[in-house]
Short mmCIF file of C-alpha atoms in Angstrom, two decimals:
data_model
loop_
_atom_site.label_atom_id
_atom_site.label_comp_id
_atom_site.label_asym_id
_atom_site.label_seq_id
_atom_site.Cartn_x
_atom_site.Cartn_y
_atom_site.Cartn_z
CA MET A 1 38.11 -28.45 19.00
CA ALA A 2 36.31 -24.90 19.22
CA VAL A 3 32.56 -24.58 17.85
CA ASN A 4 31.65 -21.04 17.30
CA LEU A 5 27.79 -20.09 18.41
CA ALA A 6 26.68 -16.91 17.20
CA SER A 7 24.08 -15.10 18.37
CA LYS A 8 23.58 -13.62 14.70
CA TYR A 9 25.69 -14.37 11.90
CA SER A 10 25.22 -14.48 8.09
CA SER A 11 23.55 -17.64 6.34
CA LYS A 12 26.18 -17.26 4.11
CA VAL A 13 29.37 -19.15 4.08
CA ASP A 14 32.99 -17.91 3.29
CA GLU A 15 33.66 -20.91 0.98
CA ARG A 16 37.13 -21.91 -0.04
CA PHE A 17 38.44 -22.03 -3.55
CA LYS A 18 38.42 -25.93 -5.08
CA LEU A 19 39.40 -27.48 -8.06
CA GLN A 20 37.86 -30.52 -10.04
CA SER A 21 39.73 -32.97 -11.12
CA LEU A 22 42.98 -32.11 -13.16
CA THR A 23 44.09 -35.93 -13.97
CA GLU A 24 40.82 -37.69 -14.78
CA ALA A 25 41.44 -37.04 -18.36
CA VAL A 26 44.64 -38.41 -18.53
CA VAL A 27 44.17 -41.82 -16.72
CA ASN A 28 42.60 -44.83 -17.60
CA ASN A 29 40.40 -47.48 -15.75
CA ASN A 30 41.32 -50.44 -18.78
CA TYR A 31 41.56 -53.16 -15.82
CA ASP A 32 38.93 -54.09 -13.44
CA TRP A 33 39.64 -54.66 -9.81
CA ASP A 34 36.10 -55.83 -9.18
CA GLY A 35 36.38 -58.43 -6.13
CA VAL A 36 39.81 -58.51 -5.97
CA LYS A 37 42.50 -56.34 -4.53
CA THR A 38 45.12 -57.53 -6.91
CA ILE A 39 45.51 -57.92 -10.54
CA SER A 40 48.05 -59.84 -12.32
CA VAL A 41 49.11 -58.48 -16.16
CA TYR A 42 50.78 -59.81 -18.70
CA ASP A 43 53.41 -58.87 -21.26
CA ILE A 44 54.68 -61.21 -23.82
CA PRO A 45 58.03 -60.63 -25.45
CA THR A 46 58.75 -61.29 -29.01
CA VAL A 47 62.12 -63.34 -30.79
CA ALA A 48 64.75 -62.10 -32.33
CA MET A 49 65.26 -62.15 -36.48
CA GLY A 50 67.48 -64.76 -37.74
CA ASN A 51 68.51 -65.71 -41.59
CA TYR A 52 66.55 -68.23 -43.53
CA SER A 53 68.41 -71.31 -44.28
CA ARG A 54 67.51 -73.09 -47.50
CA THR A 55 68.75 -76.33 -46.56
CA GLY A 56 68.35 -78.46 -43.58
CA THR A 57 65.21 -79.08 -41.28
CA SER A 58 65.47 -76.23 -39.32
CA ARG A 59 65.12 -73.58 -42.12
CA TYR A 60 63.65 -70.94 -39.71
CA GLY A 61 65.91 -71.42 -37.23
CA THR A 62 65.51 -73.34 -33.90
CA PRO A 63 62.23 -72.41 -32.35
CA ALA A 64 62.38 -72.02 -28.24
CA GLU A 65 59.10 -72.07 -26.34
CA LEU A 66 57.64 -67.96 -26.12
CA ASP A 67 57.43 -67.19 -22.45
CA ASN A 68 55.52 -64.74 -20.74
CA ASN A 69 56.15 -61.87 -17.95
CA LYS A 70 53.54 -60.94 -15.04
CA THR A 71 53.08 -57.96 -12.97
CA ASP A 72 50.90 -57.83 -10.32
CA TYR A 73 49.29 -54.45 -9.28
CA THR A 74 47.72 -54.39 -5.53
CA LEU A 75 45.66 -51.22 -4.46
CA THR A 76 47.49 -49.71 -1.72
CA ARG A 77 45.03 -46.88 -0.91
CA ASP A 78 42.36 -47.41 1.41
CA ARG A 79 41.82 -43.80 3.24
CA SER A 80 38.78 -42.72 5.01
CA PHE A 81 37.41 -39.48 7.19
CA THR A 82 34.52 -38.87 9.62
CA PHE A 83 33.12 -35.87 11.38
CA ALA A 84 29.94 -35.01 13.39
CA ILE A 85 27.85 -32.11 13.27
CA ASP A 86 25.76 -31.62 16.45
CA ARG A 87 21.98 -30.38 16.23
CA GLY A 88 22.42 -27.82 18.52
CA ASN A 89 25.38 -26.18 16.56
CA TYR A 90 23.57 -26.82 13.60
CA GLN A 91 21.02 -24.59 14.62
CA GLU A 92 22.71 -22.19 16.46
CA THR A 93 24.94 -21.26 13.38
CA GLN A 94 22.19 -20.22 11.11
CA MET A 95 22.15 -23.85 9.53
CA VAL A 96 25.03 -23.28 7.68
CA MET A 97 26.86 -26.52 9.07
CA GLU A 98 24.35 -28.72 6.81
CA ALA A 99 25.79 -32.13 6.49
CA GLY A 100 25.36 -32.73 2.74
CA LYS A 101 27.26 -29.57 1.79
CA ALA A 102 29.91 -30.23 4.45
CA LEU A 103 30.40 -34.11 2.71
CA ALA A 104 30.68 -31.96 -0.71
CA ARG A 105 33.21 -29.63 0.87
CA GLN A 106 35.32 -32.71 1.69
CA ILE A 107 35.26 -34.16 -1.39
CA ASP A 108 35.99 -31.11 -3.20
CA GLU A 109 38.57 -29.81 -0.91
CA ILE A 110 40.52 -32.89 0.55
CA ILE A 111 39.58 -36.07 -1.71
CA VAL A 112 39.80 -34.92 -5.32
CA PRO A 113 43.14 -32.88 -4.46
CA GLU A 114 44.43 -35.90 -2.72
CA ILE A 115 43.78 -38.43 -5.74
CA ASP A 116 45.46 -35.62 -8.16
CA ILE A 117 48.49 -35.36 -6.25
CA TYR A 118 48.85 -38.86 -6.03
CA ARG A 119 48.74 -39.83 -9.45
CA LEU A 120 50.90 -37.26 -10.27
CA ALA A 121 53.55 -38.73 -7.85
CA SER A 122 52.76 -41.96 -9.14
CA MET A 123 53.46 -40.98 -12.69
CA SER A 124 56.58 -39.19 -11.69
CA ALA A 125 58.49 -41.82 -9.72
CA ALA A 126 58.02 -44.44 -12.49
CA ALA A 127 59.24 -41.92 -15.26
CA VAL A 128 62.29 -41.13 -12.95
CA THR A 129 62.75 -44.71 -12.51
CA ALA A 130 62.51 -45.42 -16.14
CA GLY A 131 65.24 -42.84 -17.02
CA ASN A 132 63.03 -40.31 -18.53
CA VAL A 133 63.77 -37.47 -16.54
CA SER A 134 65.66 -34.00 -17.30
CA SER A 135 67.46 -31.99 -14.20
CA ALA A 136 70.44 -30.40 -16.34
CA THR A 137 69.16 -26.91 -16.30
CA VAL A 138 66.76 -24.50 -14.15
CA ILE A 139 63.96 -23.33 -16.16
CA THR A 140 63.84 -19.80 -17.57
CA THR A 141 62.09 -17.70 -20.29
CA SER A 142 64.48 -18.72 -22.28
CA ASN A 143 64.26 -22.38 -22.37
CA ALA A 144 60.75 -23.14 -21.29
CA TYR A 145 59.93 -24.16 -24.51
CA SER A 146 63.05 -25.98 -25.44
CA SER A 147 62.49 -28.34 -22.37
CA LEU A 148 59.16 -29.35 -23.66
CA LEU A 149 61.05 -30.20 -27.09
CA LYS A 150 63.06 -32.38 -25.12
CA ALA A 151 60.52 -34.33 -23.66
CA THR A 152 59.05 -34.80 -27.24
CA GLU A 153 62.43 -36.01 -28.67
CA SER A 154 62.49 -38.23 -25.67
CA GLN A 155 59.08 -40.08 -26.13
CA ALA A 156 59.73 -40.24 -30.32
CA GLU A 157 62.99 -41.89 -29.81
CA LYS A 158 61.46 -44.37 -27.38
CA LYS A 159 58.05 -44.87 -30.07
CA ALA A 160 55.53 -43.41 -27.60
CA PRO A 161 52.61 -41.74 -28.90
CA LEU A 162 53.03 -38.35 -29.87
CA GLN A 163 49.31 -37.70 -30.21
CA GLY A 164 47.25 -37.01 -27.00
CA ARG A 165 49.80 -35.72 -24.71
CA VAL A 166 49.38 -33.57 -21.82
CA ALA A 167 51.72 -31.46 -19.65
CA PHE A 168 51.10 -30.67 -15.81
CA VAL A 169 53.02 -27.76 -15.08
CA LYS A 170 53.40 -25.38 -12.39
CA PRO A 171 52.21 -21.86 -12.59
CA SER A 172 55.97 -20.31 -12.55
CA PHE A 173 57.11 -22.76 -15.82
CA TYR A 174 53.39 -21.75 -17.41
CA ASN A 175 54.25 -18.30 -16.97
CA PHE A 176 57.81 -18.64 -18.74
CA LEU A 177 56.26 -20.66 -21.38
CA LYS A 178 53.32 -17.60 -22.22
CA LEU A 179 56.68 -15.28 -23.11
CA ASP A 180 57.41 -17.83 -25.75
CA SER A 181 55.89 -17.11 -29.16
CA SER A 182 55.18 -20.92 -29.93
CA PHE A 183 52.70 -21.08 -27.19
CA VAL A 184 49.15 -21.22 -28.01
CA LYS A 185 46.50 -19.59 -25.53
CA ALA A 186 43.58 -21.73 -24.65
CA SER A 187 41.38 -19.04 -25.93
CA GLU A 188 42.65 -19.70 -29.13
CA ILE A 189 41.94 -23.22 -29.29
CA ALA A 190 38.88 -24.52 -30.39
CA GLN A 191 36.59 -25.38 -26.95
CA ASN A 192 35.85 -28.86 -27.87
CA MET A 193 39.36 -29.69 -28.26
CA LEU A 194 39.94 -28.49 -24.25
CA ILE A 195 40.63 -30.78 -21.27
CA LYS A 196 39.85 -30.19 -17.62
CA GLY A 197 41.85 -27.39 -16.62
CA GLN A 198 43.82 -26.83 -19.95
CA VAL A 199 45.35 -23.25 -20.71
CA GLY A 200 46.78 -23.96 -23.85
CA GLU A 201 48.93 -25.94 -26.23
CA VAL A 202 52.68 -26.29 -27.41
CA ASP A 203 53.55 -28.66 -30.11
CA GLY A 204 50.18 -30.67 -29.72
CA ILE A 205 50.92 -30.82 -25.91
CA LYS A 206 47.99 -29.77 -23.92
CA ILE A 207 49.11 -27.51 -21.39
CA VAL A 208 47.37 -27.99 -17.69
CA MET A 209 48.10 -25.98 -14.91
CA VAL A 210 47.98 -27.34 -11.20
CA PRO A 211 49.33 -25.70 -7.87
CA SER A 212 53.00 -26.49 -7.09
CA THR A 213 51.92 -28.62 -4.40
CA TYR A 214 50.11 -31.02 -6.88
CA LEU A 215 53.70 -32.06 -8.21
CA PRO A 216 56.72 -33.60 -6.35
CA ALA A 217 59.61 -31.35 -5.07
CA ASN A 218 61.67 -29.62 -7.69
CA THR A 219 59.01 -30.66 -10.61
CA GLU A 220 58.68 -28.19 -12.92
CA PHE A 221 56.21 -30.45 -15.43
CA ILE A 222 55.01 -33.75 -16.24
CA VAL A 223 54.00 -34.77 -19.54
CA THR A 224 52.07 -37.89 -19.99
CA HIS A 225 49.52 -39.84 -21.79
CA GLN A 226 46.25 -41.89 -20.88
CA ILE A 227 47.49 -44.70 -21.89
CA ALA A 228 50.41 -44.99 -19.37
CA THR A 229 48.62 -44.93 -16.09
CA VAL A 230 45.94 -47.02 -14.71
CA ALA A 231 43.75 -45.19 -12.08
CA PRO A 232 41.44 -47.29 -10.47
CA LYS A 233 38.34 -46.22 -7.70
CA LYS A 234 37.55 -49.54 -6.27
CA LEU A 235 35.34 -47.68 -3.67
CA GLU A 236 33.59 -44.60 -2.97
CA ASP A 237 31.48 -44.91 -0.43
CA TYR A 238 29.89 -41.67 1.43
CA LYS A 239 27.11 -41.75 4.00
CA THR A 240 25.21 -39.30 5.99
CA HIS A 241 23.68 -40.92 9.51
CA ASP A 242 20.87 -38.75 11.10
CA ASN A 243 20.56 -39.30 14.75
CA PRO A 244 23.13 -42.19 15.06
CA PRO A 245 23.22 -43.59 18.52
CA GLY A 246 25.20 -41.42 21.11
CA ILE A 247 24.91 -38.36 18.56
CA ASN A 248 21.99 -35.71 18.44
CA GLY A 249 22.56 -34.96 14.99
CA TRP A 250 24.58 -35.82 12.18
CA LEU A 251 27.40 -38.27 11.63
CA VAL A 252 29.39 -38.29 8.02
CA GLU A 253 31.29 -40.91 7.25
CA GLY A 254 33.51 -41.65 3.85
CA ARG A 255 35.42 -44.05 2.52
CA THR A 256 37.77 -44.26 -0.88
CA ILE A 257 39.82 -47.07 -2.32
CA TYR A 258 42.02 -46.30 -5.33
CA ASP A 259 45.37 -46.31 -6.65
CA ALA A 260 47.54 -45.47 -9.82
CA PHE A 261 50.25 -47.77 -11.45
CA VAL A 262 51.97 -47.29 -14.51
CA LEU A 263 52.14 -49.90 -16.77
CA LYS A 264 55.68 -51.34 -17.33
CA ASN A 265 55.47 -51.19 -21.07
CA LYS A 266 53.89 -47.75 -20.76
CA VAL A 267 56.05 -45.93 -18.72
CA ASN A 268 57.98 -44.21 -21.84
CA ALA A 269 54.83 -42.42 -22.65
CA ILE A 270 55.91 -39.56 -19.41
CA TYR A 271 58.54 -38.07 -18.85
CA VAL A 272 59.54 -35.27 -16.11
CA HIS A 273 61.27 -32.20 -15.67
CA LYS A 274 63.00 -31.82 -12.47
CA ASN A 275 65.48 -28.60 -11.26
CA ALA A 276 68.71 -29.58 -10.86
#
């Protein structure tokens, strides 16, 4: 790999654009993976109603033992990176290759987006599997708003919470939505109502615009709720070694263990619109 050595370069670095996590506010950590890789979550069914009998010894009906279901959630994402900065290269590039800043750059530009993309993909896959998906029409100016209404209808029919919903939309969908009079711009919303990345609101749905690359292929938007997705980050370990054996300079290493799970009984709080 080439290293550009400078006789006189600016000490200012041309930094790339970066985004803070856009999904952190719409996931939860209600379950604890400390000390384990897998947790089991129980859900308890109900029983059907019957008619009460005024005679006999089983007037309420014949009792059956209440059973339960168990779902296992196993962490699968164990990710890492490493790079070295030679002390000579550091000194001969106006000290712009500083290890701490390079580590922050790695977290901001690589790790945070990867986790956001993975979470959104997990939400989308669970919604599609559950049938909470629309792909009948291509989004245009005339149907952007109505497509969100279909999401609201689907969630209401399935008794999902209507308060606290967030829609992750791609930029082209956001442009269509802005042309509708029902769209409320972020500048018109009280600042204490905003979540990270929110650009507006429609019928109580907070609108968060994300790059198209953050969403699965052909996806226009994902409507979700914080209760639906558990997103543990079990390990976040980043180290900078000064003059480790064999290197005159710095060795930077990082590891993160994370995952995202849509709870079986909460999946109806997620809805996806894909292009036909």
